[in-house]
Amino acid sequence: LMGQLSFAEEPYLLAIRYNPKMGIYYRNLAALYGHLGRGEDQISVLERARNEGISERWLFWELGFAYWRKGDLRRAGEIYREGLSHDPEDLDMANALAQVLLYKGETYRAGEVIERGLKGNGGHVGLLLTLGLLRVQSGDREGVMEVVRKVRASDPHTGVYKDLGKLCRAIGEWEKAVELLERYLVGNPQDVDALNELALCYARMGKHKAALEGYKTVASIDPCHPGLKEGIRMLRRMVTSD
């Protein structure tokens, strides 16, 4: 299959050569490079499209993410900001920019982007979750819980409950985190990240047996999960001493 994918590269290169303003060829070739694990080539072809004057939304979205995946947060932020300049009302793009700024430690600038976005749509779940992360970093526990309450009131899709649970776990609201993570896991019982978060909450609540069972479930799905063996050994000692 990988050989067949690689063979498909040449037709796209020829199509771009003869139709350099046709964005779909760049997009498909970039997707091909992504499947092949050729991240630098993916960035290169997307930058080539940008230099040709192509300014469709997908270009900034996918190029920004490609730089983010590479670890080049500075460039990812520049691309997201450029995309946002073409459509200031694109709140998903604004949220991506805010997350990049937050990961770079530029909390004030991230807050500005979030504030502008929420003025346009105060119920945008992605921006609210990023606001929650910002408040975690600043130690604003009540501010985090305000975000959790507001997002829950919007009746979000199930996947959001994992993010809400992680926000609560980050500020030590163990019981609330357990409630939210368990709700998420009803529909996603194999999510090792959520299972690990839940086990951690149980451990911090002193429910060592429940935590140990949680870690065992993680081990049955992903035996190489980071820190798993150490966590199980520690909890076994705690269960024995309880």
C-alpha positions as a printed Julia matrix, in Angstrom:
242×3 Matrix{Float64}:
   0.0    0.0     0.0
   2.81   2.43    0.86
   4.37   1.72   -2.52
   1.1    2.5    -4.25
   0.8    5.76   -2.32
   4.35   6.74   -3.26
   3.58   5.98   -6.92
   0.71   8.5    -6.76
   3.11  11.36   -6.02
   4.25  11.97   -9.6
   0.8   12.66  -11.12
   0.14  15.34   -8.5
   3.52  16.97   -9.13
   2.75  17.07  -12.85
  -0.73  18.46  -12.2
   0.76  21.22  -10.04
   3.35  21.98  -12.7
   0.68  22.6   -15.32
  -1.97  24.06  -12.98
  -0.04  25.9   -10.25
  -3.1   27.83   -9.05
  -5.27  24.75   -8.48
  -5.39  24.32   -4.71
  -6.89  20.82   -4.68
  -3.72  19.32   -6.17
  -1.57  20.75   -3.38
  -4.05  19.6    -0.78
  -4.19  16.04   -2.08
  -0.41  15.84   -2.4
   0.0   17.18    1.15
  -2.44  14.53    2.39
  -0.43  11.88    0.54
   2.79  13.05    2.2
   1.01  12.95    5.53
   0.04   9.3     4.99
   3.63   8.52    4.04
   4.99  10.22    7.16
   6.88  12.79    5.09
   6.2   15.8     7.26
   8.8   18.1     5.73
   7.49  17.42    2.22
   3.96  18.06    3.45
   4.98  21.46    4.8
   6.95  22.23    1.65
   4.04  21.6    -0.72
   1.62  23.58    1.46
   4.07  26.49    1.62
   4.38  26.28   -2.15
   0.61  26.62   -2.45
   0.7   29.61   -0.12
   3.45  31.24   -2.18
   1.31  30.75   -5.29
  -1.27  33.0    -3.68
  -3.74  30.28   -2.69
  -5.57  31.56    0.37
  -8.33  29.03    1.01
  -9.09  28.25    4.64
  -7.92  24.64    4.5
  -4.41  25.78    3.58
  -3.85  27.79    6.75
  -5.56  25.17    8.89
  -3.53  22.25    7.58
  -0.23  24.14    7.32
  -0.58  25.48   10.85
  -1.25  21.98   12.17
   1.69  20.56   10.22
   4.03  23.08   11.86
   2.45  22.37   15.25
   3.01  18.64   14.8
   6.62  19.37   13.89
   7.02  21.36   17.1
   7.48  24.72   15.4
   4.92  26.64   17.45
   6.21  30.03   16.35
   5.54  29.28   12.69
   2.24  27.54   13.47
   1.07  30.69   15.23
   2.09  32.86   12.29
   0.12  30.69    9.88
  -3.0   30.59   12.06
  -2.81  34.36   12.47
  -2.56  34.77    8.69
  -5.57  32.52    8.22
  -7.49  34.55   10.78
  -6.65  37.76    8.91
  -8.59  36.39    5.92
 -11.62  35.61    8.1
 -11.63  37.26   11.55
 -14.89  35.43   12.36
 -13.29  31.97   12.05
 -13.44  31.01   15.72
 -11.91  27.56   15.22
  -8.86  29.27   13.7
  -8.84  31.74   16.59
  -8.94  28.86   19.04
  -6.01  27.13   17.32
  -4.01  30.37   17.55
  -4.92  30.79   21.23
  -3.77  27.24   22.0
  -0.44  27.8    20.26
   0.1   31.02   22.21
  -0.8   29.25   25.44
   1.67  26.43   24.8
   4.32  29.05   24.03
   3.69  30.62   27.42
   2.2   33.79   25.93
  -0.8   33.71   28.24
  -1.7   37.39   27.91
  -1.83  37.25   24.11
  -3.74  33.96   24.26
  -6.26  35.6    26.56
  -6.71  38.48   24.13
  -7.48  36.09   21.27
  -9.91  34.11   23.43
 -11.67  37.26   24.65
 -12.15  38.57   21.11
 -13.49  35.24   19.95
 -15.93  34.85   22.82
 -17.3   38.34   22.18
 -18.4   36.99   18.81
 -19.74  33.72   20.18
 -19.76  33.3    23.94
 -20.76  29.66   23.65
 -17.91  28.46   21.41
 -16.89  25.26   23.21
 -13.34  25.13   21.87
 -12.56  28.67   23.01
 -14.15  28.02   26.4
 -12.02  24.91   26.92
  -8.89  26.86   25.99
  -9.99  29.57   28.43
 -10.22  26.81   31.03
  -6.62  25.78   30.31
  -5.5   29.4    30.64
  -7.24  29.66   34.01
  -5.63  26.41   35.16
  -2.24  27.93   34.41
  -3.1   31.09   36.34
  -4.44  29.12   39.32
  -7.97  30.49   38.96
  -9.92  27.53   40.37
 -13.3   29.26   40.41
 -12.7   30.53   36.89
 -12.07  26.96   35.73
 -15.24  25.72   37.38
 -17.17  28.58   35.76
 -15.96  27.31   32.37
 -16.95  23.74   33.27
 -20.45  24.82   34.29
 -20.94  26.92   31.16
 -19.8   24.17   28.8
 -21.94  21.55   30.54
 -24.97  23.82   30.28
 -24.56  23.85   26.5
 -25.19  20.07   26.37
 -21.94  19.33   24.47
 -21.11  16.13   22.62
 -19.73  13.28   24.73
 -16.1   13.85   23.78
 -16.05  17.2    25.56
 -16.58  15.54   28.95
 -13.06  14.16   28.8
 -11.66  17.68   28.41
 -13.85  18.94   31.24
 -12.72  16.08   33.45
  -9.08  16.87   32.78
  -9.67  20.52   33.67
 -11.2   19.49   36.99
  -8.38  17.03   37.66
  -5.82  19.77   37.0
  -7.23  21.92   39.83
  -7.76  19.04   42.26
 -11.55  18.76   41.9
 -11.26  14.99   42.05
 -14.92  14.03   42.54
 -16.12  16.3    39.76
 -13.36  15.0    37.5
 -14.42  11.41   38.2
 -18.04  12.23   37.39
 -17.12  13.81   34.06
 -14.57  11.19   33.02
 -16.94   8.33   33.84
 -19.62   9.96   31.71
 -17.15  10.18   28.82
 -15.98   6.58   29.25
 -19.5    5.19   28.89
 -19.19   5.79   25.17
 -15.39   5.48   24.94
 -14.39   2.59   27.23
 -11.08   1.92   25.46
  -9.64   5.45   25.79
  -6.47   4.81   27.79
  -5.82   8.51   28.37
  -9.21   8.96   30.03
  -8.85   5.69   31.96
  -5.45   6.81   33.21
  -6.86  10.19   34.26
  -9.69   8.44   36.12
  -7.29   6.1    37.93
  -5.17   9.08   38.96
  -8.23  10.8    40.41
  -9.19   7.7    42.38
  -5.65   7.46   43.75
  -5.7   11.1    44.89
  -9.07  10.5    46.56
  -7.58   7.59   48.51
  -9.63   5.01   46.59
  -6.6    2.83   45.96
  -8.43  -0.35   44.94
 -10.47   1.5    42.32
  -7.31   3.21   41.08
  -5.48  -0.11   40.82
  -8.32  -1.66   38.84
  -8.24   1.36   36.55
  -4.53   0.98   35.9
  -5.02  -2.75   35.23
  -7.62  -1.86   32.61
  -5.14   0.53   31.01
  -2.51  -2.25   31.04
  -4.88  -4.64   29.26
  -5.29  -2.11   26.44
  -1.85  -0.48   26.31
   0.8   -2.38   28.33
   3.45   0.21   27.41
   1.51   3.26   28.61
   3.97   5.73   30.22
   4.33   5.36   33.99
   1.91   2.44   34.13
   4.12  -0.18   35.79
   5.35   2.24   38.43
   1.78   3.31   39.18
   0.59  -0.28   39.58
   3.49  -1.15   41.91
   2.82   1.9    44.07
  -0.91   1.21   44.3
  -0.4   -2.44   45.15
   1.67  -1.34   48.14
  -1.05   1.13   49.15
  -3.83  -1.46   48.81
  -1.85  -3.87   50.97
  -1.39  -1.24   53.67
  -5.05  -0.11   53.64
